[in-house]
Coordinates of C-alpha atoms in Angstrom, one line a residue:
M582 CA -46.2 115.0 264.6
K583 CA -46.9 114.4 261.0
K584 CA -43.6 115.8 260.0
F585 CA -41.9 113.6 262.5
N586 CA -43.6 110.5 261.1
M587 CA -42.6 111.4 257.5
T588 CA -39.1 111.9 258.6
M589 CA -39.0 108.6 260.4
N590 CA -40.6 106.8 257.4
L591 CA -37.9 108.3 255.1
F592 CA -35.2 107.3 257.5
Y593 CA -36.5 103.7 257.6
M594 CA -36.7 103.6 253.7
L595 CA -33.1 104.8 253.4
K596 CA -32.0 102.3 256.1
R597 CA -33.7 99.4 254.1
F598 CA -32.1 100.7 250.9
Y599 CA -28.8 100.7 252.6
H600 CA -29.2 97.1 253.8
D601 CA -30.9 95.7 250.7
K602 CA -28.9 97.7 248.1
K603 CA -31.9 97.7 245.7
G604 CA -32.1 100.4 243.0
V605 CA -28.5 101.5 243.3
Y606 CA -28.0 101.4 239.6
A607 CA -31.1 103.4 238.9
V608 CA -30.0 106.1 241.3
M609 CA -26.5 106.2 239.8
T610 CA -27.9 106.4 236.3
A611 CA -30.2 109.2 237.3
L612 CA -27.3 111.1 239.0
L613 CA -25.0 110.6 235.9
A614 CA -27.7 111.3 233.3
F615 CA -27.1 115.1 233.0
P616 CA -23.3 114.8 232.8
L617 CA -23.6 112.1 230.2
L618 CA -26.0 114.1 228.1
F619 CA -23.7 117.1 228.4
L620 CA -20.7 115.0 227.3
I621 CA -22.6 113.6 224.3
A622 CA -23.7 117.0 223.3
F623 CA -20.2 118.3 223.5
A624 CA -18.8 115.3 221.6
V625 CA -21.4 115.6 218.8
D626 CA -22.1 119.4 218.5
G627 CA -18.9 120.7 220.1
S628 CA -16.6 118.8 217.8
G629 CA -18.9 119.7 214.9
I630 CA -18.6 123.4 215.7
L631 CA -14.8 123.2 215.8
L632 CA -14.7 121.4 212.5
D633 CA -17.1 123.8 210.8
R634 CA -15.1 126.7 212.1
A635 CA -12.0 125.3 210.6
R636 CA -13.8 124.7 207.3
L637 CA -15.2 128.3 207.4
A638 CA -11.7 129.7 207.9
Q639 CA -10.4 127.7 204.9
A640 CA -13.4 128.8 202.8
T641 CA -12.8 132.5 203.5
E642 CA -9.1 132.1 202.8
Q643 CA -9.8 130.6 199.4
A644 CA -12.5 133.2 198.7
A645 CA -9.9 136.0 199.4
L646 CA -7.6 134.4 196.8
L647 CA -10.5 134.3 194.3
L648 CA -11.2 138.0 194.9
T649 CA -7.5 139.0 194.2
T650 CA -7.5 136.8 191.1
E651 CA -10.6 138.4 189.6
N652 CA -9.8 141.9 191.0
N653 CA -13.3 142.9 189.9
Q654 CA -13.3 146.4 191.3
Y655 CA -9.9 147.5 189.9
R656 CA -9.3 145.5 186.7
A657 CA -9.3 147.5 183.4
D658 CA -11.4 145.0 181.5
K659 CA -14.8 144.5 183.3
S660 CA -16.4 142.4 180.6
N661 CA -16.6 139.5 183.0
L662 CA -19.2 141.5 185.0
S663 CA -21.6 141.8 182.0
N664 CA -23.8 138.9 183.2
V665 CA -24.1 140.1 186.8
Q666 CA -27.6 141.4 187.2
V667 CA -28.0 144.3 189.8
T668 CA -31.1 146.1 190.9
D669 CA -31.5 149.9 191.1
E670 CA -31.4 149.6 194.9
E671 CA -28.0 147.8 194.7
I672 CA -26.7 150.4 192.3
K673 CA -27.8 153.2 194.6
N674 CA -26.2 151.6 197.6
A675 CA -22.8 151.3 195.8
K676 CA -20.4 153.5 197.8
G677 CA -17.7 155.6 196.3
S678 CA -17.2 158.5 193.9
F679 CA -18.1 157.8 190.3
R680 CA -17.6 159.9 187.2
T681 CA -20.5 158.2 185.3
A682 CA -23.6 156.1 186.0
Q683 CA -21.9 153.2 184.2
E684 CA -19.0 153.3 186.7
Q685 CA -21.5 153.2 189.5
K686 CA -23.2 150.2 188.0
E687 CA -20.0 148.4 187.4
N688 CA -19.0 148.9 191.0
A689 CA -22.3 147.5 192.1
Q690 CA -21.8 144.5 189.8
A691 CA -18.3 144.0 191.2
L692 CA -19.6 144.0 194.8
K693 CA -22.3 141.5 193.9
R694 CA -19.9 139.3 192.0
N695 CA -17.5 139.4 195.0
Q696 CA -20.3 138.3 197.3
E697 CA -21.2 135.5 194.9
L698 CA -17.6 134.3 195.0
V699 CA -17.4 134.4 198.8
Q700 CA -20.7 132.8 199.6
G701 CA -20.3 130.2 196.8
M702 CA -17.0 129.2 198.4
V703 CA -18.5 129.1 201.9
K704 CA -21.4 127.0 200.7
L705 CA -19.0 124.6 199.0
Y706 CA -17.0 124.1 202.1
L707 CA -19.9 124.0 204.6
R708 CA -22.9 122.6 202.6
S709 CA -24.9 125.7 203.6
Y710 CA -27.9 127.4 202.1
D711 CA -29.3 130.9 202.1
K712 CA -31.2 132.0 205.2
E713 CA -34.6 132.1 203.3
Q714 CA -34.5 128.4 202.4
K715 CA -36.3 126.0 204.7
N716 CA -34.4 122.8 204.9
S717 CA -32.6 120.4 207.2
S718 CA -29.1 121.9 206.6
P719 CA -27.4 122.8 209.9
I720 CA -25.7 125.8 208.4
T721 CA -27.3 129.1 207.2
I722 CA -25.7 132.4 206.1
P723 CA -27.6 135.1 207.9
K724 CA -26.1 138.1 206.1
N725 CA -23.5 139.2 203.5
F726 CA -19.9 138.6 204.3
T727 CA -17.3 141.4 204.4
A728 CA -15.6 141.2 201.0
E729 CA -13.4 144.2 200.6
C730 CA -10.5 144.9 198.3
K731 CA -8.1 147.7 198.0
S732 CA -5.5 148.6 195.4
Q733 CA -2.6 150.9 194.9
T734 CA 0.3 151.6 192.7
D735 CA 3.7 152.2 194.2
T736 CA 6.7 153.9 192.6
R737 CA 9.9 152.2 193.6
T738 CA 13.6 152.6 192.7
N739 CA 13.3 149.7 190.3
G740 CA 10.1 150.7 188.6
E741 CA 6.4 150.6 189.5
S742 CA 4.3 147.9 191.1
S743 CA 0.6 147.4 191.4
S744 CA -0.9 145.5 194.3
V745 CA -4.3 144.5 195.4
A746 CA -5.3 143.1 198.8
C747 CA -8.6 141.6 199.8
L748 CA -10.2 140.9 203.1
V749 CA -13.0 138.4 203.7
E750 CA -14.8 137.9 207.0
G751 CA -18.3 136.8 208.1
N752 CA -20.6 134.7 210.2
V753 CA -22.6 131.6 209.7
E754 CA -25.3 130.1 212.0
R755 CA -24.9 126.5 212.8
R756 CA -27.9 124.6 214.2
F757 CA -27.3 122.1 217.0
W758 CA -27.8 118.4 216.2
L759 CA -29.1 117.5 219.7
P760 CA -31.9 119.5 221.3
W761 CA -30.1 119.9 224.6
S762 CA -26.9 121.2 223.1
Y763 CA -28.1 124.8 223.4
T764 CA -26.9 124.5 227.0
L765 CA -23.4 124.7 225.6
T766 CA -23.9 128.4 224.8
S767 CA -25.2 131.4 226.8
N768 CA -27.8 132.5 224.2
N769 CA -30.2 129.7 224.9
R770 CA -30.9 129.2 221.2
N771 CA -30.8 126.2 219.0
T772 CA -28.1 127.8 216.8
V773 CA -24.6 129.1 217.4
D774 CA -22.8 131.9 215.5
I775 CA -19.4 130.9 214.0
N776 CA -17.1 133.7 212.9
S777 CA -14.6 133.0 210.2
G778 CA -11.9 135.4 211.4
K779 CA -10.2 137.7 209.0
S780 CA -8.7 136.2 205.9
Y781 CA -6.4 138.2 203.7
A782 CA -4.9 137.6 200.2
V783 CA -2.4 139.8 198.4
K784 CA -1.4 140.0 194.7
E785 CA 1.5 142.1 193.5
K786 CA 2.5 142.6 189.9
D787 CA 5.3 144.7 188.3
I788 CA 3.5 146.6 185.6
L789 CA 6.0 148.8 183.9
T790 CA 9.1 146.6 183.4
P791 CA 10.1 146.7 179.7
I792 CA 10.2 143.4 177.9
D793 CA 12.5 142.6 175.0
L794 CA 11.1 139.5 173.4
M795 CA 13.0 137.6 170.8
L796 CA 10.9 135.1 168.8
V797 CA 13.2 132.3 167.5
N798 CA 10.7 130.3 165.4
D799 CA 10.9 127.4 163.1
L800 CA 10.4 128.3 159.4
S801 CA 10.9 124.9 157.9
Y802 CA 8.7 123.4 155.2
S803 CA 6.7 121.4 157.9
M804 CA 5.2 124.6 159.3
N805 CA 2.9 124.5 156.3
K806 CA 1.3 121.3 157.8
D807 CA -1.2 121.2 160.7
P808 CA -0.2 120.0 164.1
N809 CA -1.1 116.4 163.1
G810 CA 1.5 116.5 160.3
E811 CA -1.1 116.7 157.6
F812 CA -2.4 119.4 155.2
K813 CA -6.0 119.0 156.3
G814 CA -6.4 121.5 159.2
T815 CA -5.1 125.0 160.0
S816 CA -1.4 125.1 159.3
K817 CA 1.1 125.7 162.1
I818 CA 2.4 128.8 160.5
K819 CA -1.1 130.3 160.4
S820 CA -1.7 129.5 164.1
L821 CA 1.7 131.0 164.9
R822 CA 0.9 134.2 163.0
R823 CA -2.4 134.6 164.9
V824 CA -0.8 133.9 168.3
V825 CA 2.0 136.4 167.6
A826 CA -0.5 139.0 166.5
Q827 CA -2.3 138.6 169.9
I828 CA 1.0 138.9 171.8
A829 CA 2.0 141.9 169.7
N830 CA -1.4 143.6 170.4
T831 CA -0.6 143.1 174.1
L832 CA 3.1 144.0 174.2
I833 CA 3.3 146.7 171.5
P834 CA -0.3 147.9 170.8
E835 CA -1.4 151.0 169.0
T836 CA -2.8 152.3 172.2
P837 CA -0.8 150.9 175.2
A838 CA -2.6 150.1 178.4
K839 CA -1.6 151.7 181.6
N840 CA 0.0 148.5 182.8
I841 CA 2.1 148.0 179.7
S842 CA 5.6 149.5 179.4
P843 CA 6.0 151.9 176.4
Y844 CA 9.5 150.5 176.0
N845 CA 8.5 146.9 175.1
R846 CA 10.1 145.5 171.9
I847 CA 9.8 142.3 169.8
G848 CA 12.4 140.9 167.5
L849 CA 12.3 138.0 165.0
A850 CA 15.1 135.5 164.4
P851 CA 13.6 132.5 162.7
F852 CA 15.6 129.5 161.6
G853 CA 15.8 126.9 158.9
L854 CA 19.1 125.0 158.3
G855 CA 20.8 128.2 159.4
A856 CA 19.6 131.7 160.3
Q857 CA 19.6 135.1 158.7
Q858 CA 21.3 138.0 160.4
A859 CA 19.5 141.4 160.6
G860 CA 21.6 143.1 157.9
K861 CA 21.3 146.5 159.5
K862 CA 24.8 147.6 158.3
D863 CA 25.3 145.1 155.4
I864 CA 22.0 144.8 153.5
S865 CA 23.3 141.9 151.5
Q866 CA 22.9 139.8 154.6
I867 CA 19.1 139.7 154.1
K868 CA 19.8 137.4 151.1
K869 CA 22.1 135.1 153.0
C870 CA 22.0 132.5 155.8
V871 CA 24.7 131.7 158.3
L872 CA 25.6 128.8 160.5
P873 CA 26.6 130.9 163.5
F874 CA 29.4 128.5 164.7
Y875 CA 33.2 128.9 164.9
G876 CA 36.0 126.5 164.0
T877 CA 39.2 126.3 162.0
D878 CA 39.1 125.9 158.3
T879 CA 41.2 123.0 157.1
E880 CA 41.8 121.0 154.0
V881 CA 39.6 117.9 154.0
K882 CA 39.5 114.7 152.0
I883 CA 36.0 113.3 151.4
K884 CA 34.3 111.0 149.0
V885 CA 31.0 111.8 147.4
W886 CA 28.7 109.3 145.6
S887 CA 28.8 110.5 142.0
G888 CA 25.2 109.4 141.2
E889 CA 23.7 106.8 139.0
N890 CA 24.3 108.9 135.9
K891 CA 27.1 111.0 137.3
T892 CA 24.7 113.9 138.0
T893 CA 26.5 114.8 141.2
Y894 CA 29.8 114.5 139.5
D895 CA 28.8 116.8 136.7
K896 CA 27.6 119.5 139.2
L897 CA 30.7 119.4 141.3
K898 CA 33.6 118.6 138.9
N899 CA 34.3 122.3 138.1
K900 CA 33.7 123.6 141.6
V901 CA 35.9 121.4 143.7
K902 CA 39.4 120.0 143.7
L903 CA 39.2 116.3 142.6
Y904 CA 41.8 113.6 143.1
K905 CA 42.2 109.9 142.7
S906 CA 42.7 108.1 146.0
N907 CA 43.3 104.6 147.2
D908 CA 41.6 105.5 150.5
Y909 CA 38.4 103.9 149.3
S910 CA 39.5 101.8 146.2
D911 CA 42.3 100.5 144.2
L912 CA 44.6 103.3 143.0
L913 CA 44.1 102.4 139.3
T914 CA 40.3 102.4 139.5
S915 CA 38.8 105.7 138.2
Y916 CA 36.2 107.4 140.3
E917 CA 33.7 107.4 137.4
K918 CA 33.7 103.6 137.2
N919 CA 33.7 103.2 141.0
K920 CA 30.8 105.7 141.3
Y921 CA 32.7 107.8 143.9
M922 CA 34.4 111.1 143.3
Y923 CA 37.2 112.1 145.7
I924 CA 37.5 115.7 146.8
K925 CA 40.4 117.4 148.6
D926 CA 39.3 121.0 149.4
S927 CA 38.6 123.6 152.1
A928 CA 36.0 122.5 154.7
V929 CA 34.4 126.0 154.8
K930 CA 34.3 126.1 151.0
L931 CA 32.6 122.7 150.8
A932 CA 30.1 123.5 153.5
N933 CA 29.0 126.7 151.8
L934 CA 28.8 124.9 148.5
F935 CA 26.7 122.0 149.8
L936 CA 24.3 124.5 151.5
T937 CA 24.0 126.9 148.6
E938 CA 22.6 124.5 146.1
Y939 CA 21.0 121.1 146.6
I940 CA 23.3 118.5 145.1
D941 CA 22.4 114.9 145.4
N942 CA 24.5 112.8 147.7
T943 CA 26.2 115.7 149.5
I944 CA 23.6 116.4 152.2
F945 CA 20.9 114.2 153.6
L946 CA 17.5 114.8 155.2
D947 CA 16.9 111.0 155.6
K948 CA 20.0 109.6 157.2
S949 CA 19.1 106.0 156.2
K950 CA 20.1 106.9 152.6
T951 CA 23.6 108.0 153.2
R952 CA 25.2 104.6 152.4
G953 CA 27.5 105.4 155.3
N954 CA 28.7 108.5 153.5
D955 CA 27.5 112.0 154.6
P956 CA 29.8 114.6 153.1
F957 CA 28.2 117.7 154.6
V958 CA 28.3 116.4 158.1
E959 CA 31.9 115.2 157.6
V960 CA 33.2 118.6 156.4
F961 CA 31.2 120.5 159.0
Y962 CA 32.6 118.6 161.9
K963 CA 36.1 118.8 160.4
Y964 CA 35.6 122.6 160.7
F965 CA 33.5 123.0 163.9
N966 CA 34.9 123.7 167.3
I967 CA 32.3 123.6 170.1
N968 CA 34.5 125.4 172.7
S969 CA 35.3 128.3 170.3
T970 CA 31.6 128.6 169.5
L971 CA 30.6 128.8 173.1
N972 CA 33.4 131.1 174.2
K973 CA 32.5 133.7 171.5
I974 CA 29.1 134.2 173.1
K975 CA 30.6 136.6 175.6
D976 CA 31.7 138.8 172.7
F977 CA 28.2 139.3 171.2
K978 CA 27.6 143.0 170.4
G979 CA 24.2 142.9 168.8
E980 CA 25.6 143.4 165.3
D981 CA 26.1 141.2 162.3
I982 CA 29.0 138.8 162.6
N983 CA 31.3 137.6 159.9
Y984 CA 30.8 133.9 160.1
D985 CA 32.8 131.5 157.9
I986 CA 29.8 129.5 156.8
N987 CA 27.7 132.2 155.1
F988 CA 25.7 131.2 152.0
D989 CA 22.9 132.4 149.8
K990 CA 19.4 131.4 150.8
S991 CA 18.6 128.1 149.3
E992 CA 16.3 125.1 149.6
F993 CA 17.8 124.5 153.0
C994 CA 17.3 127.9 154.5
F995 CA 14.3 130.3 153.8
S996 CA 13.8 129.2 150.2
N997 CA 10.6 131.2 149.9
N998 CA 12.1 134.4 151.2
R999 CA 15.3 134.6 149.2
D1000 CA 15.0 138.4 148.5
S1001 CA 13.2 139.5 151.6
T1002 CA 14.2 139.7 155.2
V1003 CA 12.9 137.2 157.8
T1004 CA 15.0 138.5 160.7
D1005 CA 14.2 141.9 162.1
I1006 CA 14.8 144.1 165.1
W1007 CA 13.1 145.9 166.7
F1008 CA 9.3 146.2 166.6
N1009 CA 8.5 148.9 169.1
Q1010 CA 5.4 150.5 170.6
K1011 CA 2.6 150.9 168.1
D1012 CA 4.3 148.4 165.7
A1013 CA 1.9 145.5 166.3
G1014 CA 0.3 146.0 162.8
K1015 CA 3.8 146.2 161.2
L1016 CA 4.9 143.0 162.9
T1017 CA 1.7 141.2 161.9
S1018 CA 2.3 142.3 158.2
V1019 CA 5.9 141.0 158.3
M1020 CA 4.8 137.6 159.7
E1021 CA 2.1 137.3 157.0
K1022 CA 4.7 137.8 154.2
T1023 CA 7.1 135.3 155.7
Q1024 CA 6.7 131.9 154.1
P1025 CA 8.0 128.5 155.4
G1026 CA 10.8 126.9 153.4
G1027 CA 13.9 125.1 154.5
W1028 CA 15.2 122.4 156.8
T1029 CA 15.7 122.7 160.6
L1030 CA 18.5 123.7 162.9
S1031 CA 17.1 125.4 166.1
S1032 CA 20.5 126.2 167.6
S1033 CA 21.3 128.5 164.7
G1034 CA 18.3 130.7 165.4
L1035 CA 19.0 130.7 169.1
L1036 CA 22.6 132.0 168.7
V1037 CA 21.6 134.6 166.1
G1038 CA 18.7 135.7 168.3
A1039 CA 20.9 135.9 171.4
N1040 CA 23.4 138.1 169.6
L1041 CA 20.6 140.5 168.5
M1042 CA 19.3 140.7 172.1
V1043 CA 22.5 142.5 173.0
N1044 CA 21.2 145.4 170.9
T1045 CA 19.8 147.4 173.8
N1046 CA 17.2 150.1 173.8
K1047 CA 18.9 153.5 174.4
D1048 CA 15.5 155.0 175.4
A1049 CA 15.0 152.4 178.1
L1050 CA 18.3 152.7 180.0
P1051 CA 17.7 151.7 183.7
S1052 CA 19.1 155.1 184.8
K1053 CA 16.2 156.8 182.9
I1054 CA 13.3 154.6 183.7
R1055 CA 14.4 153.2 187.1
T1056 CA 14.1 149.5 186.1
N1057 CA 16.0 146.9 184.1
T1058 CA 14.6 145.2 181.0
Q1059 CA 13.2 141.7 181.1
R1060 CA 14.8 139.8 178.2
I1061 CA 13.0 136.7 176.9
I1062 CA 14.1 134.3 174.2
L1063 CA 11.2 132.1 173.0
V1064 CA 12.3 129.2 170.8
L1065 CA 9.6 127.4 168.9
S1066 CA 10.2 124.2 166.8
D1067 CA 7.8 121.9 165.0
G1068 CA 10.2 119.1 164.4
V1069 CA 13.6 117.5 164.9
D1070 CA 16.8 119.1 163.5
T1071 CA 17.8 117.9 160.1
A1072 CA 21.2 117.5 158.3
L1073 CA 23.0 118.1 161.7
P1074 CA 20.5 116.3 164.0
T1075 CA 22.8 116.0 167.0
L1076 CA 24.5 119.5 166.9
T1077 CA 21.9 121.4 169.0
G1078 CA 21.9 118.7 171.7
E1079 CA 25.7 118.9 171.8
L1080 CA 25.6 122.6 172.3
L1081 CA 22.9 122.5 174.9
D1082 CA 24.7 119.8 176.9
A1083 CA 28.0 121.8 176.7
G1084 CA 26.3 124.8 178.4
M1085 CA 25.2 127.1 175.6
C1086 CA 22.1 128.4 177.5
P1087 CA 24.0 129.4 180.7
K1088 CA 26.5 131.3 178.6
I1089 CA 23.7 133.1 176.7
R1090 CA 22.1 134.1 180.0
E1091 CA 25.4 135.2 181.5
K1092 CA 26.0 137.5 178.5
L1093 CA 22.5 139.0 178.5
D1094 CA 22.4 139.3 182.3
S1095 CA 25.6 141.3 182.1
L1096 CA 23.5 144.1 180.5
Q1097 CA 21.5 144.5 183.8
D1098 CA 22.2 147.6 185.9
K1099 CA 23.2 146.4 189.4
N1100 CA 21.6 149.5 191.0
Y1101 CA 18.2 148.1 190.2
R1102 CA 16.3 144.9 190.7
Q1103 CA 17.9 142.1 188.6
L1104 CA 15.7 140.5 186.0
P1105 CA 17.3 137.3 184.9
T1106 CA 17.1 136.4 181.2
K1107 CA 14.5 133.8 180.4
I1108 CA 14.9 131.2 177.7
A1109 CA 11.8 129.1 176.9
F1110 CA 11.3 126.3 174.4
V1111 CA 8.0 125.3 172.8
I1112 CA 7.5 122.2 170.7
F1113 CA 4.5 122.5 168.4
G1114 CA 2.8 119.4 167.1
Y1115 CA 5.4 116.7 167.8
R1116 CA 7.3 115.0 170.6
Q1117 CA 11.0 114.9 171.3
S1118 CA 13.1 111.9 172.2
A1119 CA 13.9 111.5 175.9
A1120 CA 17.4 112.7 175.3
Q1121 CA 16.4 115.7 173.3
K1122 CA 13.8 116.7 175.9
A1123 CA 16.3 116.3 178.7
S1124 CA 18.8 118.6 176.9
W1125 CA 16.2 121.3 176.4
E1126 CA 14.9 121.1 179.9
R1127 CA 18.4 121.5 181.3
C1128 CA 18.8 124.5 179.1
V1129 CA 15.5 126.3 179.9
G1130 CA 14.4 124.7 183.1
K1131 CA 11.3 122.4 183.4
G1132 CA 9.1 125.4 184.1
N1133 CA 10.0 126.9 180.7
Y1134 CA 9.5 123.8 178.5
F1135 CA 6.1 123.7 176.8
I1136 CA 4.2 121.3 174.5
A1137 CA 1.5 122.7 172.3
D1138 CA -0.8 120.6 170.0
N1139 CA -3.1 123.3 168.9
E1140 CA -3.5 127.1 168.6
E1141 CA -5.1 127.5 172.0
Q1142 CA -2.3 125.7 173.8
L1143 CA 0.2 127.7 171.8
L1144 CA -1.3 131.0 172.9
K1145 CA -1.5 129.8 176.5
A1146 CA 2.2 128.8 176.4
F1147 CA 3.2 132.2 174.9
K1148 CA 1.3 134.0 177.6
Q1149 CA 2.9 132.0 180.4
I1150 CA 6.3 132.6 179.0
I1151 CA 5.9 136.3 178.7
G1152 CA 4.1 136.6 182.0
F1153 CA 0.6 137.5 181.0
E1154 CA -1.0 134.7 183.0
E1155 CA -2.0 136.8 185.9
E1156 CA -0.7 136.0 189.3
V1157 CA -3.6 134.5 191.3
G1158 CA -2.4 136.0 194.6
R1159 CA -1.2 134.5 197.9
S1160 CA -2.7 134.2 201.3
S1161 CA -1.4 136.5 204.0
S1162 CA -1.1 135.6 207.7
V1163 CA -0.5 139.3 208.6
T1164 CA -2.6 142.3 207.9
P1165 CA -1.5 143.7 204.5
K1166 CA -0.3 147.3 204.3
L1167 CA -3.4 148.4 202.4
F1168 CA -5.6 147.5 205.4
K1169 CA -3.4 149.1 208.1

């Protein structure tokens, strides 16, 4: 009876609720509360989980790149690990076969350093802390990540290659923001595990490709100044010597490293206003400079300012053919009175004469003082043929060439090295000390014409290493021409730009690339240009960038920047690696 009464009372209450419609919103809210809370939890914590998982994947990808870059377990120089403190337990747990206790310790340091890199990157991306710390951070790292690297060296038909691949994977625990969000997971805890997934990075580097490096450096007077153009700081020549010594100790050391080819060579082809040839067959060439350009000798008529006291006239009157001319003055006016002397002679003869001895009013460093009359420039361009010069590049044989403009070293060209060679090929393995000694003895002195050094250096590059034939060592040689200048060209300030714009560099590359054996991987010739302590005009910069490519145009204002540029050019800035979306061969 009681049950019946309760049922009837409930029925009447529902009937009144139906008719009165009171409390409908309260009931609906109660019915929707759970779905709404679930939706809020999913929106807040669910989206947060997805975002943090994406961040974790990015973090482990970057961490894998860091591991390949440092390559702590397999790099030869482990000095970067000296500050990593490891316990006896960590050393004991280091796995692998070790010849010495030091090797085992270094391996433990490498593993710890790798873990520091990985966890540091994860913390950076996720704002996380170690599991021992009590704080409000929603992320903790419960245990070490997998941070594994493998390395191998492969022998290929075109040489040898060293590769390292690294794997990073691990979990983090993410705390829920809302207390009821644990219903989103099956573990009924207030945290959720987020796995990064496997991230791979790979770094490959050819290690035994021979390098022929030709250093075409400025040896003008201004190299005695510091990069600011003063005599206060370290001179540019001293900085260059130190940088070259470091490069030599890497390329041609006394004791070559395993990843350095024993067939590396370095050559020197500096420039002033002209360049010296190697003189391997004709030793007299070491006392001479050449302008390595072609043309046609012709008889020219020029005028030369005779000087206030006829000083120029006195030096030239017995060396050239003089004549009276009405080209510049009245026929009856003598050249002494008019202060001009008129010359009718061979263009090649006059060019060599003006370059052998400094004679006032025949050649100008400061073009504002020419009075509109520049005899050397005039006779040079009467002789010079740009097409002939460029077409002769294909005939380079790596030997001295009989150039028409060939003169004794002078104030314009290697004035402080008149009886000693400045151009030399080749410095081979174990010759680092010898190269350093030669550089120390070489003193700046002369004007500037960078294209002369580039052409002489390119010709010498054709002198190949018979011990490093591709058929013998299974790889071609990487040829690099490194041009360094510390100022604008003088005397012939537009000549280099004219040659560059006419295609000199592609022709040099074409000639040197013809030395490559097509049966092996092709290694295109690299030409790089470094300006040291000055800035070029927009037109000059554009010409050089077209020649070498923007990636091979460098500006250095101090010794540190100079060394960095040299290392980048030669390829000793280590590859940092690349991410891999597929499992590398080393992990299969």
